PDB file of C-alpha atoms in Angstrom:
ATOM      1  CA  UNK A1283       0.000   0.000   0.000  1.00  0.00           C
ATOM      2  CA  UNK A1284       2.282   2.586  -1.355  1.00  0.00           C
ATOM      3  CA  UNK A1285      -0.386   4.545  -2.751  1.00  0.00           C
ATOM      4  CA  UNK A1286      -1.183   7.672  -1.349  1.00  0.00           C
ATOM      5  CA  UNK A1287      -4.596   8.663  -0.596  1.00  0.00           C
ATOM      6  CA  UNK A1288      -5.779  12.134   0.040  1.00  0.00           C
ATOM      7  CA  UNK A1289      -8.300  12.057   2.862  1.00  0.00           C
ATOM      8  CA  UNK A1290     -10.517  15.128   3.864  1.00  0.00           C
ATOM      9  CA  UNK A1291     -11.646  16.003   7.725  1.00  0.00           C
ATOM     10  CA  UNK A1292     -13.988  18.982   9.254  1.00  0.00           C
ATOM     11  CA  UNK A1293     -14.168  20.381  12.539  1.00  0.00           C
ATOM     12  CA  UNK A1294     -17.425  22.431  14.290  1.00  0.00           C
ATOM     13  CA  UNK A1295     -16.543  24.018  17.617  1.00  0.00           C
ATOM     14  CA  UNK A1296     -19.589  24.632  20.125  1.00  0.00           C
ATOM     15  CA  UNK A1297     -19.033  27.159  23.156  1.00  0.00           C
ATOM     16  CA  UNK A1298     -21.507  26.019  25.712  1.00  0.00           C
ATOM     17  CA  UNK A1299     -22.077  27.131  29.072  1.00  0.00           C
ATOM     18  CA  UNK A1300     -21.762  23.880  30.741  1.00  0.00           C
ATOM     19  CA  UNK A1301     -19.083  22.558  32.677  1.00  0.00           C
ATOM     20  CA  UNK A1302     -16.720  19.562  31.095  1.00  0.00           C
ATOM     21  CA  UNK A1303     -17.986  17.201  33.891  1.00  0.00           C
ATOM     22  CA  UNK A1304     -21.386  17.579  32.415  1.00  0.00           C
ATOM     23  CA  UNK A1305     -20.949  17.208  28.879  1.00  0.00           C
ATOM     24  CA  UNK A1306     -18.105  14.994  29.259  1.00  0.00           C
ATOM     25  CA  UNK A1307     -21.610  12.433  30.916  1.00  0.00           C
ATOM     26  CA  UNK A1308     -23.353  13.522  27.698  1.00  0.00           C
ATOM     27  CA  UNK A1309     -20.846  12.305  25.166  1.00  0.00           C
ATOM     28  CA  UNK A1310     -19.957   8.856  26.969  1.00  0.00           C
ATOM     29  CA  UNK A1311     -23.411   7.377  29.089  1.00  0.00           C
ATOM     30  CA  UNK A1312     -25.611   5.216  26.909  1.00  0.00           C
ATOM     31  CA  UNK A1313     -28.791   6.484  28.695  1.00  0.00           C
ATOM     32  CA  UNK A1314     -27.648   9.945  27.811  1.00  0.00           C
ATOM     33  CA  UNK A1315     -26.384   9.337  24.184  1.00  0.00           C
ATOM     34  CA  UNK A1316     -29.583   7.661  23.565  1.00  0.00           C
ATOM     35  CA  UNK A1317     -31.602  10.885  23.704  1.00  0.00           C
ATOM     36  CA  UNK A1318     -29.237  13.435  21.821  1.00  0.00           C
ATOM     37  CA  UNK A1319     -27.379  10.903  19.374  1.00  0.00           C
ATOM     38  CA  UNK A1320     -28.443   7.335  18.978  1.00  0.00           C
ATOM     39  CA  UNK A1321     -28.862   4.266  21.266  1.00  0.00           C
ATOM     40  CA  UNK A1322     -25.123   3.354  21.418  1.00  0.00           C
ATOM     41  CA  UNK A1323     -23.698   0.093  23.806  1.00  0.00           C
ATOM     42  CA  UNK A1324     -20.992   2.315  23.733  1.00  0.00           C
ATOM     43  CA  UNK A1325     -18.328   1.529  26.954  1.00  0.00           C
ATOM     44  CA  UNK A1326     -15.490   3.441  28.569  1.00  0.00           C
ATOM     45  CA  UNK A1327     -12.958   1.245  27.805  1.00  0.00           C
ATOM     46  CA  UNK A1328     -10.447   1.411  25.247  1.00  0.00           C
ATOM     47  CA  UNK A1329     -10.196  -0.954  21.863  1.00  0.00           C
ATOM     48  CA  UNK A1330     -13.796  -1.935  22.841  1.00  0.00           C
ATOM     49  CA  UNK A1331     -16.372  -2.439  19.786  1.00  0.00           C
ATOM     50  CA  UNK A1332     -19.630  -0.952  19.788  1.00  0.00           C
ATOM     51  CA  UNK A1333     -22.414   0.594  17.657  1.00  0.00           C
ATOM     52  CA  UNK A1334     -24.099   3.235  17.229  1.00  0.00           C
ATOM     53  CA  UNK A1335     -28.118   2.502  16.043  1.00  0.00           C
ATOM     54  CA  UNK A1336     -30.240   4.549  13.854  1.00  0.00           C
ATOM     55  CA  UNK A1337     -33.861   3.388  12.489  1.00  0.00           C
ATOM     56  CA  UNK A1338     -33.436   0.907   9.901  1.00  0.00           C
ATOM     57  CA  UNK A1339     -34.754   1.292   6.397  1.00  0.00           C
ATOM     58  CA  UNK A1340     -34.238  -1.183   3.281  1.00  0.00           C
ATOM     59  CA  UNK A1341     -30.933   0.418   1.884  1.00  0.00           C
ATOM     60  CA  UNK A1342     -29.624   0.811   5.723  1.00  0.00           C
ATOM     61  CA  UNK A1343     -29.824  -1.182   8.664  1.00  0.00           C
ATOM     62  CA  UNK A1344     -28.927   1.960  10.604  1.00  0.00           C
ATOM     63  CA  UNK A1345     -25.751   0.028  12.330  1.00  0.00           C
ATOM     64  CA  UNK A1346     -22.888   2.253  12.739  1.00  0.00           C
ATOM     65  CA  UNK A1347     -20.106   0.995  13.781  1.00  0.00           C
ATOM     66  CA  UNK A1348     -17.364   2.062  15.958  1.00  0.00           C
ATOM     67  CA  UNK A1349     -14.043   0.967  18.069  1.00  0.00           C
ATOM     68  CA  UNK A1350     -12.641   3.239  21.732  1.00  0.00           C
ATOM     69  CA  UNK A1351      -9.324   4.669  20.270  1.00  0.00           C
ATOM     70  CA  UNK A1352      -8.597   7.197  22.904  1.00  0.00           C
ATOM     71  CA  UNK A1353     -10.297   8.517  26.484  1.00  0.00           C
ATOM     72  CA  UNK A1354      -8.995  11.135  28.290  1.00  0.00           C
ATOM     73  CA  UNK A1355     -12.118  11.773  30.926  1.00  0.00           C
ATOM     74  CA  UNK A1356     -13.188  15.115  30.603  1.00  0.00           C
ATOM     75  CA  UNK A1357     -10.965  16.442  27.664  1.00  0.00           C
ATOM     76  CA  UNK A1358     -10.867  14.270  24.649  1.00  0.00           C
ATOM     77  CA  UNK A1359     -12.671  10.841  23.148  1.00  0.00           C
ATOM     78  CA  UNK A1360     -12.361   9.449  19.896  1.00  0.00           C
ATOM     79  CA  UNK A1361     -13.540   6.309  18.606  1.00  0.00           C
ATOM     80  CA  UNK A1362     -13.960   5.017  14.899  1.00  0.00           C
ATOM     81  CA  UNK A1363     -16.916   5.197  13.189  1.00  0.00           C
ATOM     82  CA  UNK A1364     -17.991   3.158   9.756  1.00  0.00           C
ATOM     83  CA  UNK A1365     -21.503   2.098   8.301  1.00  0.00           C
ATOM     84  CA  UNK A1366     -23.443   1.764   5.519  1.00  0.00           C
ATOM     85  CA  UNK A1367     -20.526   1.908   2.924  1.00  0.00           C
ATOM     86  CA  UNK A1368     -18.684   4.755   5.059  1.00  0.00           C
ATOM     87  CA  UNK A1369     -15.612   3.236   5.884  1.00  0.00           C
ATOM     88  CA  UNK A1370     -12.185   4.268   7.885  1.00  0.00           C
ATOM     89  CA  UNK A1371     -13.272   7.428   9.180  1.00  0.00           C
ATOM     90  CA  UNK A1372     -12.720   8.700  12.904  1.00  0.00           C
ATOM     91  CA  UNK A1373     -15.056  10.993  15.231  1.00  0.00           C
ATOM     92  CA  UNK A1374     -12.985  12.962  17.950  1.00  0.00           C
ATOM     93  CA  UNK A1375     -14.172  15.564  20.673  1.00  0.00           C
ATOM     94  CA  UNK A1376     -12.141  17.520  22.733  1.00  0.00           C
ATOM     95  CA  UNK A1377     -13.469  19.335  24.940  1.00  0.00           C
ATOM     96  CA  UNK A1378     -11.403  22.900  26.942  1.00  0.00           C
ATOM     97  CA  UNK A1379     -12.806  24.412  29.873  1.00  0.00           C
ATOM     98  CA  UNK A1380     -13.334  27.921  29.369  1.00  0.00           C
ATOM     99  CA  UNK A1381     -13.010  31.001  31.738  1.00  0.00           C
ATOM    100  CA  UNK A1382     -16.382  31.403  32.645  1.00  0.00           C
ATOM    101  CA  UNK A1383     -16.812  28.016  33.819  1.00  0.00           C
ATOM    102  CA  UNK A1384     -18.451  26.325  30.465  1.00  0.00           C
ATOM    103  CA  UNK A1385     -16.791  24.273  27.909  1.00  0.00           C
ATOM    104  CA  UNK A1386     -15.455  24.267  24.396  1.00  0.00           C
ATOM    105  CA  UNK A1387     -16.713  21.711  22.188  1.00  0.00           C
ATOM    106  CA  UNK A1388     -14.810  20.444  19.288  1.00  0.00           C
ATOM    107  CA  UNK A1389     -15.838  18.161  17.035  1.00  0.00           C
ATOM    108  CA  UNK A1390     -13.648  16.639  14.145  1.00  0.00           C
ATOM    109  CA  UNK A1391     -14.883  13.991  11.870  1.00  0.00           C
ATOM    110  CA  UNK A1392     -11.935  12.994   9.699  1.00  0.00           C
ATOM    111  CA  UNK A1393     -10.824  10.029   7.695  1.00  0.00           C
ATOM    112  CA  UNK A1394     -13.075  10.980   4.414  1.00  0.00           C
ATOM    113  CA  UNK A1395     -11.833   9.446   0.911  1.00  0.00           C
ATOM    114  CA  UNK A1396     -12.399  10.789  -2.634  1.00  0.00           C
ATOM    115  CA  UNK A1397     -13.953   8.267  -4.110  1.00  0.00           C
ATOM    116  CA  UNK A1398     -15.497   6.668  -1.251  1.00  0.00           C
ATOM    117  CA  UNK A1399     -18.493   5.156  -1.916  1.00  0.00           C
ATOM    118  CA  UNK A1400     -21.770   6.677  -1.701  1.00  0.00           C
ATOM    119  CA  UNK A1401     -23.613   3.536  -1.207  1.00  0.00           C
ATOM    120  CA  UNK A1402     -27.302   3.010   0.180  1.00  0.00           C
ATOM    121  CA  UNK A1403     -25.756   4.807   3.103  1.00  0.00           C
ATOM    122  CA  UNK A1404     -26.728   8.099   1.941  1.00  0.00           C
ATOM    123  CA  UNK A1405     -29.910   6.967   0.660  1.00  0.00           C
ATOM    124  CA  UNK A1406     -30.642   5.378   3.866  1.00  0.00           C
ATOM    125  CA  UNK A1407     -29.903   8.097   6.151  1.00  0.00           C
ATOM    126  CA  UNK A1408     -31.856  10.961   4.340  1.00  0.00           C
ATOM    127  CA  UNK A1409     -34.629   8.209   5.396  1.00  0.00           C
ATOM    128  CA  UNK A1410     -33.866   6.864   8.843  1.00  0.00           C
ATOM    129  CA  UNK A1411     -32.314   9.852  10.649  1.00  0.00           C
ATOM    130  CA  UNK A1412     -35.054  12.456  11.163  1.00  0.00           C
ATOM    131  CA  UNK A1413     -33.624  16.579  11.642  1.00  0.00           C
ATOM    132  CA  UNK A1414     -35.032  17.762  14.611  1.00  0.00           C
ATOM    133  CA  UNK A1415     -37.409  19.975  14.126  1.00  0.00           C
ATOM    134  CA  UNK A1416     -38.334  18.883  10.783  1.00  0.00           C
ATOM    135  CA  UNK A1417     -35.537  21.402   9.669  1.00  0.00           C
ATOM    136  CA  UNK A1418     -34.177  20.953   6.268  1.00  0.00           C
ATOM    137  CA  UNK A1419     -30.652  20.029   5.230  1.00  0.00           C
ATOM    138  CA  UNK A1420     -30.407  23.332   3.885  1.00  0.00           C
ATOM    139  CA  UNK A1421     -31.471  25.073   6.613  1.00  0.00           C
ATOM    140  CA  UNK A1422     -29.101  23.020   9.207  1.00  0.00           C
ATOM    141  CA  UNK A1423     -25.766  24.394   6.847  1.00  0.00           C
ATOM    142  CA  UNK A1424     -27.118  28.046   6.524  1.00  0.00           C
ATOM    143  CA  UNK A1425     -26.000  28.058  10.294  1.00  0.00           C
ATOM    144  CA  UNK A1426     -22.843  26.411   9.923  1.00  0.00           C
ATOM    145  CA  UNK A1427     -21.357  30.064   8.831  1.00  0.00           C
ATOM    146  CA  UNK A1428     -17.467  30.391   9.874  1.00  0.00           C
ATOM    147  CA  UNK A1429     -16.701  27.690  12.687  1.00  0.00           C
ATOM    148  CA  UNK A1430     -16.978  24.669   9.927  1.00  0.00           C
ATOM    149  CA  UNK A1431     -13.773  24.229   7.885  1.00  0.00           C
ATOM    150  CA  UNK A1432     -12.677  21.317   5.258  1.00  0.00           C
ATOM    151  CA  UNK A1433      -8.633  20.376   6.067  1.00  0.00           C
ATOM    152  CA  UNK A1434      -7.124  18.397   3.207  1.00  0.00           C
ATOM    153  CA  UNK A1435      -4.297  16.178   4.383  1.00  0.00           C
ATOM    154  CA  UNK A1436      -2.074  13.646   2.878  1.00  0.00           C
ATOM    155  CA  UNK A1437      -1.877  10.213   4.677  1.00  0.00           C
ATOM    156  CA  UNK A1438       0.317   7.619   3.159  1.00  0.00           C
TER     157      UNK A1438
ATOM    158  CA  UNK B 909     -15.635  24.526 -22.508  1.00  0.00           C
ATOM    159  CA  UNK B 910     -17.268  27.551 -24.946  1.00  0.00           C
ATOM    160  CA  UNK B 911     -20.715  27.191 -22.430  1.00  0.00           C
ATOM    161  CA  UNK B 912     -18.508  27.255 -19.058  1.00  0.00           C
ATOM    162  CA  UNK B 913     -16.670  30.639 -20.024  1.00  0.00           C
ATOM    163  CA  UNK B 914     -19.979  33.055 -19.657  1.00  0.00           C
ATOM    164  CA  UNK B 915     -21.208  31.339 -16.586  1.00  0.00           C
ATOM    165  CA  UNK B 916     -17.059  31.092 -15.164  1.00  0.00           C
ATOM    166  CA  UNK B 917     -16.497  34.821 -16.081  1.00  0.00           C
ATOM    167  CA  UNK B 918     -12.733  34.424 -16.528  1.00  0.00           C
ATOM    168  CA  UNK B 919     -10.870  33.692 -20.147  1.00  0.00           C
ATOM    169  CA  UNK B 920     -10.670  30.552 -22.241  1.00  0.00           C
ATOM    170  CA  UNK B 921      -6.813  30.016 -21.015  1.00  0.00           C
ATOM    171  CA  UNK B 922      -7.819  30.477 -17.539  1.00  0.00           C
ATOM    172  CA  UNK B 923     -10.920  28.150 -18.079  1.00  0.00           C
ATOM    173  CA  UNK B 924      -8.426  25.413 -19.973  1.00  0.00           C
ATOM    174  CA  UNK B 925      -5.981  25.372 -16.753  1.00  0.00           C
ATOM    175  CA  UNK B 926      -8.514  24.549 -14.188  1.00  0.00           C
ATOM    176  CA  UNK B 927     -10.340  22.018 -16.385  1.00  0.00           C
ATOM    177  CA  UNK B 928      -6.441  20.567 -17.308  1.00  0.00           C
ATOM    178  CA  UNK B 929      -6.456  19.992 -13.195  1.00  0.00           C
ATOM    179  CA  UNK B 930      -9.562  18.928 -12.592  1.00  0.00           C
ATOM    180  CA  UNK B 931      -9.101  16.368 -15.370  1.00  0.00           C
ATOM    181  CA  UNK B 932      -5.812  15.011 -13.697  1.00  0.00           C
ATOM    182  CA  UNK B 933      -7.643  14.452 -10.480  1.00  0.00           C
ATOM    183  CA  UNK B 934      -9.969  12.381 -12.190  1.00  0.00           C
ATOM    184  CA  UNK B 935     -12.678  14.633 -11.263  1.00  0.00           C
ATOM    185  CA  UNK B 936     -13.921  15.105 -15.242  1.00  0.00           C
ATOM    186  CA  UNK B 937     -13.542  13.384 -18.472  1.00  0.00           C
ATOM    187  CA  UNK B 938     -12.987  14.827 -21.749  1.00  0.00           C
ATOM    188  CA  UNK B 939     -14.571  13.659 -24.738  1.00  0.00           C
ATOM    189  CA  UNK B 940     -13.228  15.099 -28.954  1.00  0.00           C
ATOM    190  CA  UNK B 941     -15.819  15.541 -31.598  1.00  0.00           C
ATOM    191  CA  UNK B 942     -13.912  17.679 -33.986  1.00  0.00           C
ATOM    192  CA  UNK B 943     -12.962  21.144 -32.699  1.00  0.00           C
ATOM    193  CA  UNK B 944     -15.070  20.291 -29.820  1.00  0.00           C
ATOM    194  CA  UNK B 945     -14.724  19.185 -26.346  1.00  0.00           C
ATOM    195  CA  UNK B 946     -17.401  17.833 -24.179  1.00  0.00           C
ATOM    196  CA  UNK B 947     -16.258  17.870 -20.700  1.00  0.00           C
ATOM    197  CA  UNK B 948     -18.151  15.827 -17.705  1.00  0.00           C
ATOM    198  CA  UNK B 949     -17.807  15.232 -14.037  1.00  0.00           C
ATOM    199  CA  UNK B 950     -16.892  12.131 -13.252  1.00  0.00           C
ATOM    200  CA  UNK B 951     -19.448  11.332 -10.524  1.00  0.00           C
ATOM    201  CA  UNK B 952     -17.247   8.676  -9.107  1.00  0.00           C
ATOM    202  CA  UNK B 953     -14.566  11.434  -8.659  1.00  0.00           C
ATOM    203  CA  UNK B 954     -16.262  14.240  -6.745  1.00  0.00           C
ATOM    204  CA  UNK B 955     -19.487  13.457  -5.818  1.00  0.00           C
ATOM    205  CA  UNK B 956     -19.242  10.885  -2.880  1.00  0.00           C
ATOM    206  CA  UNK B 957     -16.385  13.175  -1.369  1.00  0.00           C
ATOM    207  CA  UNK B 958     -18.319  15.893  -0.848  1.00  0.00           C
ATOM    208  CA  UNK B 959     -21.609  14.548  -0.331  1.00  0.00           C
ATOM    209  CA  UNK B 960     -20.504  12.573   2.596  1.00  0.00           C
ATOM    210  CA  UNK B 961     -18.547  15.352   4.378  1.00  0.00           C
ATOM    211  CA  UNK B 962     -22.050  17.799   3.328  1.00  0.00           C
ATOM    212  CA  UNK B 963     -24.086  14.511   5.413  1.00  0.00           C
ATOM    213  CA  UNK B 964     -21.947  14.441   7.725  1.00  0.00           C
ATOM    214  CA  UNK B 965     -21.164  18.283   8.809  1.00  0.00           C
ATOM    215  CA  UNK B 966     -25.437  18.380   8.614  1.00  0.00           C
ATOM    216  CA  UNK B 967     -25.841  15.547  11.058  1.00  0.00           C
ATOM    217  CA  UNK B 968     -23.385  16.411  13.652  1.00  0.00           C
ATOM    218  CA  UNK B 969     -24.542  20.375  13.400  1.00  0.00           C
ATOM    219  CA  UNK B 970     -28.568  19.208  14.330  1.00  0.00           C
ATOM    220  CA  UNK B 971     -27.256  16.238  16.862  1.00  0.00           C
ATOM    221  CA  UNK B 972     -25.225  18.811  18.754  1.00  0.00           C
ATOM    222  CA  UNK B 973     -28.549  21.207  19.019  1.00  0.00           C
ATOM    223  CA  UNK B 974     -30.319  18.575  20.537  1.00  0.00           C
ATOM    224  CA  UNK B 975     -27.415  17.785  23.232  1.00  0.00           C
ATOM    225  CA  UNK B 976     -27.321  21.396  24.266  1.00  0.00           C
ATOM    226  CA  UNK B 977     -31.291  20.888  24.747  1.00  0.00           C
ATOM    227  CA  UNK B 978     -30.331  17.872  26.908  1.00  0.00           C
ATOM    228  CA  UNK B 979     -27.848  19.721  28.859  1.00  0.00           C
ATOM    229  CA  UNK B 980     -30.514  22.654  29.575  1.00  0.00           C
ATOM    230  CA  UNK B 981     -31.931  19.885  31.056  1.00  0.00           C
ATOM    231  CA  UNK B 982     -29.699  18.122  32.940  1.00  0.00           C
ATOM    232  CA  UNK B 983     -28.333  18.274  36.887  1.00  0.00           C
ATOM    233  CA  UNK B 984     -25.085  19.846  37.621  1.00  0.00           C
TER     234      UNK B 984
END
């Protein structure tokens, strides 16, 4: 594998007015995951396997799947997250207390390949994975403004 | 490339450098008829790229609004 391949990544930062203790419980406890992300038998231990589960539908059975890479309580976890034809890409959040006692969020989602493929994956999600709100895809980037940013990187 | 240089509002050289790049990227084909040149995007080039990053950067932008609703709602 001498081939290089040119992978893409993103990051989205979130400055919210809650300590790291508390969204640190958000981002790891099933119970809690279950109500902002997806029901997850996600555990705090690292090189674990588990998934992540979003409604089914007949080009997706909603499994994503991840493996612990790194957990640094209160200030970083990143595990590895593939489904549905997405393969080899990694979620990471850090989070940074701030001054005035809330936290920054980061969120990078790296690991993208040209060429990739689309699969039912895409099909599937616009399907299974309701916007809250009923907002429109549209509507969800018109917010993204500055604090989104595509990194292009060479990885060998 | 005569139809792109209206709508790309630079000159025919400029126009003949990016397409030379995007064609070496494998992000379009070129196809001769004569004097012509039909130029395409190679949807297995660009498309999935972008698309999934577009998903992607969607979903993580309307999950984190909902975990800020959670943490309104949460205990210390």
């Amino acid at each position: 594998m001498n081939a290089k391949t040119e992978t893409q990544s993103f990051s989205i930062e979130w400055d919210l007015p809650h300590a790291p203790k508390k969204v640190w419980r958000a981002l790891t406890e099933p119970a809690l995951l279950a109500k902002w992300l997806m029901s997850t038998d996600m555990q705090l231990a690292l090189g674990t396997s588990f998934t992540f589960q979003a409604p089914s539908s007949p080009q997706w059975d909603g499994k994503v799947n991840c493996t612990m890479q790194e957990i640094e309580p209160q200030k970083r976890l990143r595990y590895s997250w593939a489904g549905g034809g997405l393969e080899g890409t990694v979620v990471t959040w850090t989070l940074t207390a701030t001054s005035t006692g809330g936290t920054l969020l980061r969120l990078e989602h790296a690991g993208f390949k040209a060429g990739q493929k689309e699969a039912r994956f895409f099909e599937g999600a616009k399907q299974g994975w309701q916007f809250m709100g009923g907002k429109r895809l549209i509507d969800v980037l018109s917010e993204m403004t500055v604090l989104s940013e595509i990194q292009s990187e060479e990885s060998a | 490339m005569r139809d792109l240089i209206p709508s790309a509002g630079i000159s025919q050289p400029a126009v003949s450098q990016h397409l030379a790049v995007l064609r070496e990227a494998g992000l379009v084909s070129e196809r001769r008829e004569g004097r012509l040149v039909y130029y395409r995007v190679r949807p297995k080039g660009m498309r999935p790229l972008v698309d999934w990053i577009t998903h992607y950067q969607a979903f993580w932008m309307d999950k984190v609004e909902g975990l800020q609703a959670l943490l309104e709602e949460m205990d210390e």
